Coordinates of C-alpha atoms and ligand atoms in Angstrom, one line a residue:
Chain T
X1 CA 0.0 0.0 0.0
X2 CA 1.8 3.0 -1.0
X3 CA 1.7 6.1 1.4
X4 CA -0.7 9.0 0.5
X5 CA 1.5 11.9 -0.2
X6 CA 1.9 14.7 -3.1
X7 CA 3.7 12.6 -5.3
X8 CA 1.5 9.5 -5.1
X9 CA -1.4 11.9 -6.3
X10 CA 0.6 13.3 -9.0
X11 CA 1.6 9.5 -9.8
X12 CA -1.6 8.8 -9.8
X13 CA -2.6 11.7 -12.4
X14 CA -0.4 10.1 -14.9
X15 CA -2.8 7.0 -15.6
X16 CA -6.1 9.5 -14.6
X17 CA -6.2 8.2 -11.2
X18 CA -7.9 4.9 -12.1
X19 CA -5.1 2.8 -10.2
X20 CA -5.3 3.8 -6.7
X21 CA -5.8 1.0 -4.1
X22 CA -8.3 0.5 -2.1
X23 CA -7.9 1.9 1.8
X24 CA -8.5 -1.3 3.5
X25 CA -9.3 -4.9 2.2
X26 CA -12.5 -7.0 2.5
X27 CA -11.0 -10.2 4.3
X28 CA -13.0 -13.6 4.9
X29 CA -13.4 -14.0 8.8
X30 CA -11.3 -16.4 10.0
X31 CA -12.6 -18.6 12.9
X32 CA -10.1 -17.6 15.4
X33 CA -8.6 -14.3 16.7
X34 CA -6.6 -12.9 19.5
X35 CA -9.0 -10.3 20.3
X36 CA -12.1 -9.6 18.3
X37 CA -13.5 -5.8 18.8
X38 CA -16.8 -5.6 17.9
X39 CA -18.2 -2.0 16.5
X40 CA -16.5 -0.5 13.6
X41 CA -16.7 3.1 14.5
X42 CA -14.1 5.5 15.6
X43 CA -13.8 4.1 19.0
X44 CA -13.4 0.5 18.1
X45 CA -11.1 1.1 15.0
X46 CA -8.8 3.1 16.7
X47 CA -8.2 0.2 19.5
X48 CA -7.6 -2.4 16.9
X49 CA -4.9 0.4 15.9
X50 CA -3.2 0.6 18.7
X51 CA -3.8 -2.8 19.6
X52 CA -1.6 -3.5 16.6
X53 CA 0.4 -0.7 16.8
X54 CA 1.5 -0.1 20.1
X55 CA 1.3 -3.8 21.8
X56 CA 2.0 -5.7 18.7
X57 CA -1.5 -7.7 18.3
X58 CA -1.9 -8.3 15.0
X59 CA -4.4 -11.3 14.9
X60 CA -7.8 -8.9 15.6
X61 CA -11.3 -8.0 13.8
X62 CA -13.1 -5.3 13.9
X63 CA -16.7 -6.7 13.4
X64 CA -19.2 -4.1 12.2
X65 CA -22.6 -4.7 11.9
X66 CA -23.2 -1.8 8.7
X67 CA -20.7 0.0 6.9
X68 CA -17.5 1.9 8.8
X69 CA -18.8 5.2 10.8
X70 CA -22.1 4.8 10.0
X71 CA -22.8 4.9 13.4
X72 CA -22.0 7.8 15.6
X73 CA -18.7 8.4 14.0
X74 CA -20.6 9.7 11.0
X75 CA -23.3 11.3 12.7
X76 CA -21.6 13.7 14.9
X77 CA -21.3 17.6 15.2
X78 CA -16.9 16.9 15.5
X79 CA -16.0 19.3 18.6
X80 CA -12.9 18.6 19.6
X81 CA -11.8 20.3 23.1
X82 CA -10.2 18.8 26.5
X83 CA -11.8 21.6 28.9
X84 CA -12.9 18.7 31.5
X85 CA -12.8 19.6 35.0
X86 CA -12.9 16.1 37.4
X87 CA -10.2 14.0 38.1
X88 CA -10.7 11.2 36.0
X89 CA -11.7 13.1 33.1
X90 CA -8.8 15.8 32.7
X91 CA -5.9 13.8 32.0
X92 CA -8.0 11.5 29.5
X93 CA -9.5 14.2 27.4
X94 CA -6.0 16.1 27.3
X95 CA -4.3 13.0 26.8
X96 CA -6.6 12.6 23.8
X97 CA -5.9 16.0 22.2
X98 CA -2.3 15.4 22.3
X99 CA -3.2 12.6 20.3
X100 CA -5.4 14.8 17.8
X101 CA -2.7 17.2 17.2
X102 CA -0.8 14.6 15.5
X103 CA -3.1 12.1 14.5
X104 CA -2.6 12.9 10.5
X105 CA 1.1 12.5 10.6
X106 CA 0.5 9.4 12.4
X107 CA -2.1 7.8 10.5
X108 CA -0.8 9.6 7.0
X109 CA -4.0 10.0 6.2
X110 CA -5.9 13.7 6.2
X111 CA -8.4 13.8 9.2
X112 CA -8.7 17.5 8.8
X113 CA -8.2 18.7 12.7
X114 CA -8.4 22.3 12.4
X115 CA -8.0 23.8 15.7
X116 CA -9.8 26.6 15.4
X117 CA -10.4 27.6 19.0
X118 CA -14.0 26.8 21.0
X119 CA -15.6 29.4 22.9
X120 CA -18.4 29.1 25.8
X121 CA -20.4 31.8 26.7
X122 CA -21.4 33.5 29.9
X123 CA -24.6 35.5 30.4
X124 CA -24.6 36.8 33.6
X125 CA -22.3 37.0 37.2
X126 CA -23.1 33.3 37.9
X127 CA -22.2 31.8 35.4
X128 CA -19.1 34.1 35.0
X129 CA -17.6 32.8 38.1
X130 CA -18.1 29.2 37.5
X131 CA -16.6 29.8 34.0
X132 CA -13.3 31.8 35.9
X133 CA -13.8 28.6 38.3
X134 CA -13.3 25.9 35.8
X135 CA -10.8 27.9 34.1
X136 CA -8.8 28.3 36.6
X137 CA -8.9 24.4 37.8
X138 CA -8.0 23.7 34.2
X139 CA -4.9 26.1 33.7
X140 CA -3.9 24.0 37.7
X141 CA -4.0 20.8 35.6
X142 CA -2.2 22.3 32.6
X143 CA -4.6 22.5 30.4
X144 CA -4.8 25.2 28.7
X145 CA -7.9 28.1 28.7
X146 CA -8.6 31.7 29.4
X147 CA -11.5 34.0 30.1
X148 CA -12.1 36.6 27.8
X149 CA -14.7 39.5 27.7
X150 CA -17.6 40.5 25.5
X151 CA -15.5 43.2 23.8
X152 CA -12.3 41.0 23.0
X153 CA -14.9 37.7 21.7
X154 CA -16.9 40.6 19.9
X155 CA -13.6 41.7 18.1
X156 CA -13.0 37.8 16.9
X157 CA -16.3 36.8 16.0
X158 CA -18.4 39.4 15.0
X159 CA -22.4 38.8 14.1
X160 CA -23.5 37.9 17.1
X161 CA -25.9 39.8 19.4
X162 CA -23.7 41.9 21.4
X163 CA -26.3 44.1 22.2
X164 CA -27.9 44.5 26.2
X165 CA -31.0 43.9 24.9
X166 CA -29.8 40.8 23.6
X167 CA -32.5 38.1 25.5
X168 CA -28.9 36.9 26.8
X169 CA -26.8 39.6 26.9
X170 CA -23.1 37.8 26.2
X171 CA -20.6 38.8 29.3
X172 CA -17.7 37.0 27.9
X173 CA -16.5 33.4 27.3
X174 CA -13.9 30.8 28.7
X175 CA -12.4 30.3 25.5
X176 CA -9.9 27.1 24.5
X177 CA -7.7 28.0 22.0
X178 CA -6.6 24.4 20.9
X179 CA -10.2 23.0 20.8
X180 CA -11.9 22.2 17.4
X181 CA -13.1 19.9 14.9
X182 CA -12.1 17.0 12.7
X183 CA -13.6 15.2 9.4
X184 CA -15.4 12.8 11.1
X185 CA -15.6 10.1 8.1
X186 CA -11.7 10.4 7.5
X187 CA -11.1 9.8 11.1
X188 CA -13.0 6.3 10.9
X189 CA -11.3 5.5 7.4
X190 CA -7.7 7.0 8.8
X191 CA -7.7 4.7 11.8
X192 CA -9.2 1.5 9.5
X193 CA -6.7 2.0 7.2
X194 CA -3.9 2.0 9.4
X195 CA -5.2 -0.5 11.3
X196 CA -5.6 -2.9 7.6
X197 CA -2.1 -2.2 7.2
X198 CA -0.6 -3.5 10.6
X199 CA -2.4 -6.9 9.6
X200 CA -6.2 -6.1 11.1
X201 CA -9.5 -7.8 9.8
X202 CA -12.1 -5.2 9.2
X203 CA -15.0 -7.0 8.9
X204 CA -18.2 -4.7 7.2
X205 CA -22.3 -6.2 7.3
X206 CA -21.4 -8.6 10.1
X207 CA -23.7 -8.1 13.1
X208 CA -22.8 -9.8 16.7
X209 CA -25.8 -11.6 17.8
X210 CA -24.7 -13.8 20.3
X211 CA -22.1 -14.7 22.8
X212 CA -20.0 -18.3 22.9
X213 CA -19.6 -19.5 26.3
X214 CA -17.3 -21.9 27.9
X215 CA -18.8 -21.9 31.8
X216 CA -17.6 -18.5 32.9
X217 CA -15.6 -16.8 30.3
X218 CA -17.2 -15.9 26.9
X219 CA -14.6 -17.3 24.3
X220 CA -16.4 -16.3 21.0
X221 CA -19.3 -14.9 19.0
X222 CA -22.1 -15.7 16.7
X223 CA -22.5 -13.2 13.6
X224 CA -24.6 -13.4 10.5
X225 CA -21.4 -14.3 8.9
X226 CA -20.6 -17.2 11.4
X227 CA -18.8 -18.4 14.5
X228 CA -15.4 -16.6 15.1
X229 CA -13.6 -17.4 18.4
X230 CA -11.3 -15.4 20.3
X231 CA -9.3 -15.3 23.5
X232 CA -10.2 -11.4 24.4
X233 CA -13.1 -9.4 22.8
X234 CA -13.8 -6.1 23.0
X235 CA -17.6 -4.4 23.0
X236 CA -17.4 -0.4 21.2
X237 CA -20.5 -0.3 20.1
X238 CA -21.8 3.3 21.3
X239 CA -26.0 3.5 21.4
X240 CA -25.9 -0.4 21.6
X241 CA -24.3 -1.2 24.5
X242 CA -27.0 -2.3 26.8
X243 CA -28.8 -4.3 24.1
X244 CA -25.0 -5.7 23.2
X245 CA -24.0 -6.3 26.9
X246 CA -27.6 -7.8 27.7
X247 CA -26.8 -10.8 24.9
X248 CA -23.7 -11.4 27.3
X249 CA -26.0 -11.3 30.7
X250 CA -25.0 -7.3 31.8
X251 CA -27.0 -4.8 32.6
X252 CA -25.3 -1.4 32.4
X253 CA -26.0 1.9 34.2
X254 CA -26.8 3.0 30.8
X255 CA -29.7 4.5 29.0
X256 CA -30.1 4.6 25.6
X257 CA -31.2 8.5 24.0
X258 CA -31.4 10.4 20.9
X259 CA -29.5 13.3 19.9
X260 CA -29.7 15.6 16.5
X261 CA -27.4 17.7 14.4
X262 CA -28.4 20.2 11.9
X263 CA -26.5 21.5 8.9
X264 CA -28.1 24.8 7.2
X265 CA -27.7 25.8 3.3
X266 CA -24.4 26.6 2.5
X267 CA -22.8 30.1 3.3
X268 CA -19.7 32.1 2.6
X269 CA -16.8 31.9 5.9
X270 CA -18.9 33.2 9.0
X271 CA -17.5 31.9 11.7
X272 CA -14.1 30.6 11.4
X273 CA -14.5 29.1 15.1
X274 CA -16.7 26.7 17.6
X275 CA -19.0 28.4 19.7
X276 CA -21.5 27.0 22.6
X277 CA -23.9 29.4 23.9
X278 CA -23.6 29.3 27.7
X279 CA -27.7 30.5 28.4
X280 CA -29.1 27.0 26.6
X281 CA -28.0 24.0 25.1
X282 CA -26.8 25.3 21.4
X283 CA -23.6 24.9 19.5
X284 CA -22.9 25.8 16.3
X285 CA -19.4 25.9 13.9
X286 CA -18.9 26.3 10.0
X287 CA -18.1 23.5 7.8
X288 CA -15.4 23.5 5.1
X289 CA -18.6 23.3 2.6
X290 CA -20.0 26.3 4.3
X291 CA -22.9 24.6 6.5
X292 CA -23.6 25.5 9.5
X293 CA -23.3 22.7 11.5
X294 CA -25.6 22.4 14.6
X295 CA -26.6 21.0 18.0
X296 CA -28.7 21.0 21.4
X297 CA -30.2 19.1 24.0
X298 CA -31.0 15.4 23.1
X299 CA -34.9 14.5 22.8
X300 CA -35.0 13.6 26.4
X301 CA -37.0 10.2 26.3
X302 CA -35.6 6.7 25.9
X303 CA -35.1 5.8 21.9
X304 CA -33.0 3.7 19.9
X305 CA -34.9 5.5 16.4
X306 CA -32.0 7.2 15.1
X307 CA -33.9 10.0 14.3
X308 CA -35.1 12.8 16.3
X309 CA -38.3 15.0 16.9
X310 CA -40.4 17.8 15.9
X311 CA -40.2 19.3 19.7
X312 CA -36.4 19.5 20.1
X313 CA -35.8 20.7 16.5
X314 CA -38.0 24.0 17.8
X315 CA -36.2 24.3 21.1
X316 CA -32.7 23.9 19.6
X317 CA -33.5 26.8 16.9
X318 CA -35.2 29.0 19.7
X319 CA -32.2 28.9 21.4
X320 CA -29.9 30.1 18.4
X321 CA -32.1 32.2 17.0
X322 CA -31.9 33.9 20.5
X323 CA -28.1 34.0 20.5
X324 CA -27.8 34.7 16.7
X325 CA -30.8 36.4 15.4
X326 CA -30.0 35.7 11.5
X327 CA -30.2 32.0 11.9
X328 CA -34.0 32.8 11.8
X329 CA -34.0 33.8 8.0
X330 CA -31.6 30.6 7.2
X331 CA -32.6 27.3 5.8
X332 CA -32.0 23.6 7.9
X333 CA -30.7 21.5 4.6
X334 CA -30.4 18.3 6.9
X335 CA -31.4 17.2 10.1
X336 CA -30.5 13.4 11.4
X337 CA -30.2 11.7 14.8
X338 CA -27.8 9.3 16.7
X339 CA -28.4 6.7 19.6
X340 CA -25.8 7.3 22.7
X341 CA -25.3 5.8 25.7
X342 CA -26.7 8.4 28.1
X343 CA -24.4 6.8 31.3
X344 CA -25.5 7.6 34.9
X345 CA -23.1 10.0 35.6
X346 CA -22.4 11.5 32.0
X347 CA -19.0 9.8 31.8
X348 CA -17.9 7.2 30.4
X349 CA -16.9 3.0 31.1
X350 CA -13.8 1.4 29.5
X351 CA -12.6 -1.7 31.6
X352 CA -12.5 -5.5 32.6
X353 CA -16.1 -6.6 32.7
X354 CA -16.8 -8.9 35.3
X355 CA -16.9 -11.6 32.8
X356 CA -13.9 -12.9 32.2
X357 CA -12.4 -12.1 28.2
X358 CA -15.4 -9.4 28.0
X359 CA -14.0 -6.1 27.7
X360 CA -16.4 -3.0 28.1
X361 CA -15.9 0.6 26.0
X362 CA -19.0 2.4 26.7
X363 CA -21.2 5.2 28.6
X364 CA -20.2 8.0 25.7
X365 CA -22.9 10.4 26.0
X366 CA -22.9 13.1 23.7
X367 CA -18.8 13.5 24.2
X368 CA -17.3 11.0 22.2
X369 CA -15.5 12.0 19.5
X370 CA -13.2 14.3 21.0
X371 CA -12.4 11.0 22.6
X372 CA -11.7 8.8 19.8
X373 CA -7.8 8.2 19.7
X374 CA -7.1 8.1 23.9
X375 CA -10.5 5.7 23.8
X376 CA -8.5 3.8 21.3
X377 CA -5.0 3.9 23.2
X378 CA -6.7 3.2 26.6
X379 CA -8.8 0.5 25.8
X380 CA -6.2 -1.0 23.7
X381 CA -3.9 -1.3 26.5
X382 CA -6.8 -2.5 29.2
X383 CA -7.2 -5.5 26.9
X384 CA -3.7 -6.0 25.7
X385 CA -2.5 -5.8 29.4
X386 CA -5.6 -6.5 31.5
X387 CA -4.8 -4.0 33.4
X388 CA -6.0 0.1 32.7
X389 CA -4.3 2.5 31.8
X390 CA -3.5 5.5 34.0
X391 CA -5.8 7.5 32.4
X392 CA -8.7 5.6 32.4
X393 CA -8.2 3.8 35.9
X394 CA -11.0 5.8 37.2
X395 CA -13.5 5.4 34.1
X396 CA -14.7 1.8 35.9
X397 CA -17.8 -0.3 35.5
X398 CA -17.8 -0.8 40.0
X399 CA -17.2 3.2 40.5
X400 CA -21.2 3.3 40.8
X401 CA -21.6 1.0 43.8
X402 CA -18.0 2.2 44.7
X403 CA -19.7 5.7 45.3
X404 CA -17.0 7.2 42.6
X405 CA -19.3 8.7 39.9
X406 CA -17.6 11.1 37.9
X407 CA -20.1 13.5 37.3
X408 CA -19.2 16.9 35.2
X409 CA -22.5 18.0 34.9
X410 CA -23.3 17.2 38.8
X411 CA -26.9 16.0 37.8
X412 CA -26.8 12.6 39.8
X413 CA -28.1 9.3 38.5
X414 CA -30.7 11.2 35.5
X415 CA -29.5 10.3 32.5
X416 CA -31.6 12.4 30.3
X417 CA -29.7 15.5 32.6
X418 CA -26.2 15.2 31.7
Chain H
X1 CA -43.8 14.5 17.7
X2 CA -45.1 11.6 20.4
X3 CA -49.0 12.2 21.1
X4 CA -50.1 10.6 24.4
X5 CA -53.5 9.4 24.9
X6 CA -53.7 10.7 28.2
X7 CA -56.7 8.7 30.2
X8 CA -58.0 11.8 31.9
X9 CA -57.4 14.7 28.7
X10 CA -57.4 12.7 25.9
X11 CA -54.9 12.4 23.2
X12 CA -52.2 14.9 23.2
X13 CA -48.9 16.2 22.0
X14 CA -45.6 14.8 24.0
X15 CA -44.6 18.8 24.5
X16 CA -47.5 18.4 27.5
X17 CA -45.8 16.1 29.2
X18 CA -42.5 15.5 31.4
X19 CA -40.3 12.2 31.0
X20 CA -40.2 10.2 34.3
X21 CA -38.0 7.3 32.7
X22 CA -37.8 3.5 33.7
X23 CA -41.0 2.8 35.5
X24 CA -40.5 -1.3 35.4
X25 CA -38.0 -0.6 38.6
X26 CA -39.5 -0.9 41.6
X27 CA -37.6 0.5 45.1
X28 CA -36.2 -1.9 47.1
X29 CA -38.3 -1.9 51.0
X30 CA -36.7 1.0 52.9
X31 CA -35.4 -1.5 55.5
X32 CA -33.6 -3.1 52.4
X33 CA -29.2 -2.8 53.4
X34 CA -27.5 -4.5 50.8
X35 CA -25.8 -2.3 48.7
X36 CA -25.9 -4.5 45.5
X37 CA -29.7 -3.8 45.7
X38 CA -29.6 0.1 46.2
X39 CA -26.7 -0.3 43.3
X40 CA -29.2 -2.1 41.0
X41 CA -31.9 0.2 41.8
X42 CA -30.6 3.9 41.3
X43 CA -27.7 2.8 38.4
X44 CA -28.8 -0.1 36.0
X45 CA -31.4 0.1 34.2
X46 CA -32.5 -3.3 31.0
X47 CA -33.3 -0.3 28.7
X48 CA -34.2 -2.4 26.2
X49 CA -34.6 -1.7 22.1
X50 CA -38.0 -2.5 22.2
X51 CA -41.1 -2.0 24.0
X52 CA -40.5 -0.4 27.0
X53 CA -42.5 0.8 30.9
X54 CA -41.8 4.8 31.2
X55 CA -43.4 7.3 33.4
X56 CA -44.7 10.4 32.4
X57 CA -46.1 12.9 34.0
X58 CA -49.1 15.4 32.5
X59 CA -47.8 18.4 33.6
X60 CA -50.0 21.1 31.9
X61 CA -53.1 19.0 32.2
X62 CA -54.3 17.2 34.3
X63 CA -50.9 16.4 36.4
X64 CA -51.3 12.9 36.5
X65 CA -48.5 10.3 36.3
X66 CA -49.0 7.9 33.6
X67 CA -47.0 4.2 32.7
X68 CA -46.7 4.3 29.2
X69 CA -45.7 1.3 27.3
X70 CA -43.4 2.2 24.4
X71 CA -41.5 0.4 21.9
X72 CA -38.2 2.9 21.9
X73 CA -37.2 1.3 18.5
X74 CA -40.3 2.5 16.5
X75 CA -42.3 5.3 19.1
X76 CA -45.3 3.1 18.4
X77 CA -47.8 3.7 22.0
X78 CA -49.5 0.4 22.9
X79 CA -50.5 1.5 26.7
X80 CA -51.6 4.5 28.4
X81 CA -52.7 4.1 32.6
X82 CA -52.3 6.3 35.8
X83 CA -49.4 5.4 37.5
X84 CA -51.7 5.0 40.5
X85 CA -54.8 3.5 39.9
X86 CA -56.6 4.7 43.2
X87 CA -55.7 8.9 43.2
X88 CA -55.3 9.2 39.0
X89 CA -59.5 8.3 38.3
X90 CA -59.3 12.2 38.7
Ligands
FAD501 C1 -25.8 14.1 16.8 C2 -24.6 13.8 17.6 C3 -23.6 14.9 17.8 C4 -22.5 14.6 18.5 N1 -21.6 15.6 18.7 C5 -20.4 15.4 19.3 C6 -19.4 16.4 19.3 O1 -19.6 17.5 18.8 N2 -18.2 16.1 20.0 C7 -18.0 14.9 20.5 O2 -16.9 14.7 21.1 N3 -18.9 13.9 20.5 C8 -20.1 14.1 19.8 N4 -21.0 13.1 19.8 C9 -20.7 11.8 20.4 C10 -19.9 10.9 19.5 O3 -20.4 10.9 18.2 C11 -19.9 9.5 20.0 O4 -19.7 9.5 21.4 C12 -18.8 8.7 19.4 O5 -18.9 8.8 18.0 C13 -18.9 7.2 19.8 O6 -17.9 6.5 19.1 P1 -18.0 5.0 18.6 O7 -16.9 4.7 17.7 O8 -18.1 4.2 19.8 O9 -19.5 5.0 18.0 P2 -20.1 4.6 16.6 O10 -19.5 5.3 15.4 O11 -21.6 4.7 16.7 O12 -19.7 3.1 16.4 C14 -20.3 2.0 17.0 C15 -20.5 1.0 15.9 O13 -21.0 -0.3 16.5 C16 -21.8 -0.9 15.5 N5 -22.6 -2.0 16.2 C17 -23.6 -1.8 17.1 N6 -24.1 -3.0 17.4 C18 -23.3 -4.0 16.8 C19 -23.3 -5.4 16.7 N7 -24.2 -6.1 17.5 N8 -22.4 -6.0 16.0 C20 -21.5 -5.3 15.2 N9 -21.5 -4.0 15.2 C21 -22.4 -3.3 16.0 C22 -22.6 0.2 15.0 O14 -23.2 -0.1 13.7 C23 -21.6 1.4 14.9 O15 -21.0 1.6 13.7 C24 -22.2 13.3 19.1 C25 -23.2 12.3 18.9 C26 -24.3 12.5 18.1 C27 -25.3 11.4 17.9
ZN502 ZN1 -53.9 14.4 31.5

C-alpha cells in the first residue's frame, strides 16, 4: 500500500487516477482471533490500531454490523476540546488532544483537525464565576484556557448579538484555543486504514448476535457471517451497549437516548470558530462546505430511532435564534439523529467486565469524538494488558456502587440530565 | 412528535408532558441494606430496544403520572394508565 503523499497523487494523475488501491481490504473472517472488537466506529477502529500498533497484536477483527462510521462516528457535530474539569476526566481528554494534534502524521492520512479555538459563553455574574472557576482548575491541571470579555470575543467573531438587549446579553466566554473539529468520516477511514495495514481484519455487514460460552468466560461470537472465536473481545458499540451487553447477561447503568445535528444551506466563511452558547444548550461551527453545523439538547426520552423530533428541533433553533438572530432567516438543509449511551453520571466506562475475556468501551454520552484516539490507546492497553491504563483507571464499570461517579454536569443518576 | 392518549385529557402532544424514565423498577423496601440492591436500583437500568414501561407525568393537564408502554425502537404507544390506579381516576 503506497503512502498517501503529493507525489503519489501526481503519480496517480499520470494513468487518470484509475489505479489507486483500495484503503482497507474486505478479508473472509477467519474462525479464530486474538481479540475480536466488535463495532466499527471511531472508538473501536482506533483500539484495533493501537492494539496492533502499540502492543504488537496483530491477529484482531473489527466486526461491524453496517458499513465503517455509519454509526455515531458519522453522525456527529466533531467538537474537539479537552476543557474537562474532574479528576478522571482531565488527563484522558487532554491525553486525547495530544493525540489529535498529531493524528494525521500518524495515521498519514488527512483527518482535517483544524483547531480553530472553542468558545463558551457566559450571560450573567453566575455563570461568569463558574466559568473563571473551571478555568482556573484547568490552567492547575495544565490544560490550557482563558476567560475573555464581550469586547475581545466581539472583536473575533463578529455577528452575534452583542447588544444589552440581547434576551442573553453575552458577558464574555472561557475560550480554548486548541479545541476544534475534525472530518469525522476520514477519522474512521484514517484509523481502518492503518489498522488494515498492521495486519487487522475489518469485517463490514457482520452483526454480533450472540455470545460463545465456555462456563464463565465468553470465548467467542455468533455473527450473521458465522462463529469466530477469540481469547479477548472487545464491546465499542456506542448506542448499543446495553442491548449488546444484555446478549452477554450485563446490565449497564446506561440508557439509551437520541440526539440531533443540523447543517443549514451553505454560506460564505462566518464563523471561522466553535461556539456553545452558555444561556441553553446550542452549538454551532462552519463547515469547510460552508454549513452550519448544529446541535442541542438530546430528545429527552428513551429511543434507539435514530432519528429525532419535531419538539427539540424548535427548542434547539429557539435557542440560536436567541443567541444569533440571522439563523432565523436561514434554511435547515439536513437534520439526522444518533443513539448514545446516556451513562449515569455522564462519563464514560472502558474496563475488565466482570466476565472474564469481556471487555467494556461504553457510557459515551454526547462526548465521544473528542475522545476517539485516547479511547482507542486506553482501551487497547486494558485488553492487551488487562490492566488500565492511568488514564482511564477511574473510568470503571464498580465506580457506581463504589460511590466514585464522575459527574461533570453534577446531575446525579438522571441520564436524560447530563 | 409523540401524542399521548392521556386517560383523563385525551390524546395529546408529547410537549404536555414531562419524561419520568424507567418505570418497570420498583424500590427496594426502605429496611432493604445491601448495597448491591440500592446499586441495582438507582444505576442499572434493561433499557431495552423494544417495547419499553416509562413514566410520564401530564404536567400542563391534568398532572397525572401515567406508565406508558413504548417500543423505543419505532415510538409506536401500545398502553396509556395512571401510575396509580386509586388517586389518577381524577
Ligand atoms: C448528533 C450527535 C452529535 C455529537 N456531537 C459530538 C461532538 O460535537 N463532539 C464529541 O466529542 N462527540 C459528539 N457526539 C458523540 C460521539 O459521536 C460518540 O460518542 C462517538 O462517535 C462514539 O464513538 P463510537 O466509535 O463508539 O460510535 P459509533 O460510530 O456509533 O460506532 C459503534 C458501531 O458499532 C456498531 N454496532 C452496534 N451493534 C453492533 C453489533 N451487534 N455487531 C456489530 N457492530 C455493531 C454500529 O453499527 C456502529 O457503527 C455526538 C453524537 C451525536 C449522535
Ligand atoms: Zn392528563
Amino acid at each position: 500500500m503506497a503512502r498517501y503523499s503529493a507525489f503519489e497523487i501526481f503519480k496517480q494523475a499520470l494513468s487518470g487516477h484509475k489505479n489507486w488501491a483500495s484503503a482497507w481490504r474486505d478479508p473472509v473472517p477467519k474462525e479464530k482471533y486474538d481479540v475480536i472488537i466488535i463495532g466499527g466506529g471511531g472508538h473501536g477502529l482506533a483500539t484495533a490500531y493501537y492494539l496492533a500498533k502499540e502492543h504488537g497484536i496483530r491477529n484482531v477483527a473489527v466486526l461491524e454490523k453496517g458499513w465503517l462510521g455509519g454509526g455515531n462516528t458519522g453522525r456527529n457535530t466533531t467538537i474537539v476540546r479537552s476543557n474537562y474539569m474532574i479528576e478522571g476526566n482531565t488527563g484522558f481528554y487532554e491525553h486525547s488532544m495530544k493525540l489529535w494534534e498529531n493524528l494525521s502524521q500518524e495515521l498519514n492520512y488527512n483527518v482535517m483537525f483544524s483547531q480553530r479555538g472553542q468558545y463558551n459563553t457566559f450571560h450573567n455574574p453566575g455563570q461568569m464565576d463558574v466559568a473563571r472557576r473551571r478555568a482556573n482548575t484547568l490552567r492547575l491541571n495544565g490544560i490550557e484556557a482563558e476567560l475573555i470579555t464581550a469586547k475581545e470575543m466581539q472583536a473575533r467573531v463578529p455577528g452575534l448579538d452583542y447588544s444589552a438587549n440581547a434576551r442573553f446579553p453575552i458577558l464574555g466566554a472561557m475560550y480554548q484555543r486548541r479545541a476544534g473539529t475534525a472530518r469525522h468520516d476520514a477519522v474512521a477511514w484514517g484509523y481502518a486504514r492503518g489498522a488494515d495495514q498492521l495486519g487487522v481484519d475489518i469485517i463490514q455487514n457482520c452483526e454480533v448476535e450472540e455470545f460463545i460460552r465456555d462456563k464463565d468466560r465468553i470465548i467467542g461470537v455468533r455473527t450473521n457471517r458465522g462463529e469466530m472465536r477469540a481469547a479477548k473481545i472487545g464491546m465499542a458499540v456506542a448506542g448499543h451497549s446495553s442491548h449488546v451487553a444484555a446478549k452477554a447477561g450485563l446490565r449497564l447503568p446506561i440508557e439509551s437516548h437520541v440526539l440531533q445535528a443540523f447543517v443549514s444551506e451553505p454560506l460564505k466563511p462566518i464563523f471561522d470558530t466553535v461556539i456553545s452558547f452558555g444561556a441553553a444548550h446550542f452549538y454551532i461551527s462552519q463547515s469547510d462546505k460552508g454549513g452550519l453545523v448544529m446541535g442541542g439538547d438530546i430528545d429527552g426520552y428513551n429511543s434507539y430511532a435514530q432519528k429525532g423530533g419535531m419538539p427539540t428541533m424548535e427548542h434547539v433553533f429557539a435557542a440560536g435564534v436567541s443567541f444569533l438572530p440571522y439563523l432565523s432567516r436561514l434554511k435547515v438543509l439536513r437534520q439526522w439523529g444518533g443513539i448514545m449511551d446516556m451513562s449515569m453520571d455522564g462519563s464514560p466506562i472502558i474496563c475488565k467486565s466482570p466476565i472474564d475475556g469481556f471487555y467494556i468501551n461504553a457510557g459515551w454520552c454526547y462526548g465521544g469524538f473528542k475522545a476517539t484516539p485516547a479511547s482507542g490507546w486506553c482501551f487497547a492497553h486494558t485488553i492487551a494488558k488487562d490492566e488500565p491504563h492511568e488514564f482511564n483507571e477511574k473510568f470503571r464499570l464498580d465506580r457506581f456502587s463504589r460511590g466514585y461517579p464522575i459527574d461533570e454536569r453534577g446531575a446525579g443518576p438522571t441520564p436524560n440530565a447530563h | 412528535m409523540l401524542r399521548i392518549d392521556c386517560p383523563f385529557c385525551g390524546l395529546r402532544d408529547e410537549t404536555e408532558f414531562v419524561y419520568g424514565g424507567d418505570a418497570s423498577r420498583k424500590r427496594p423496601d426502605l429496611q432493604e441494606t445491601s448495597q448491591d440492591v440500592w446499586n441495582d436500583h438507582v444505576f442499572l437500568r434493561d433499557n431495552p430496544k423494544g417495547p419499553h414501561l416509562e413514566y410520564w407525568f401530564h404536567q400542563h393537564g391534568c398532572r397525572s403520572w401515567l406508565k406508558v408502554q413504548r417500543d423505543v425502537a419505532t415510538h409506536e404507544i401500545t398502553d396509556v394508565r395512571f401510575a396509580d390506579k386509586e388517586k389518577g381516576q381524577g
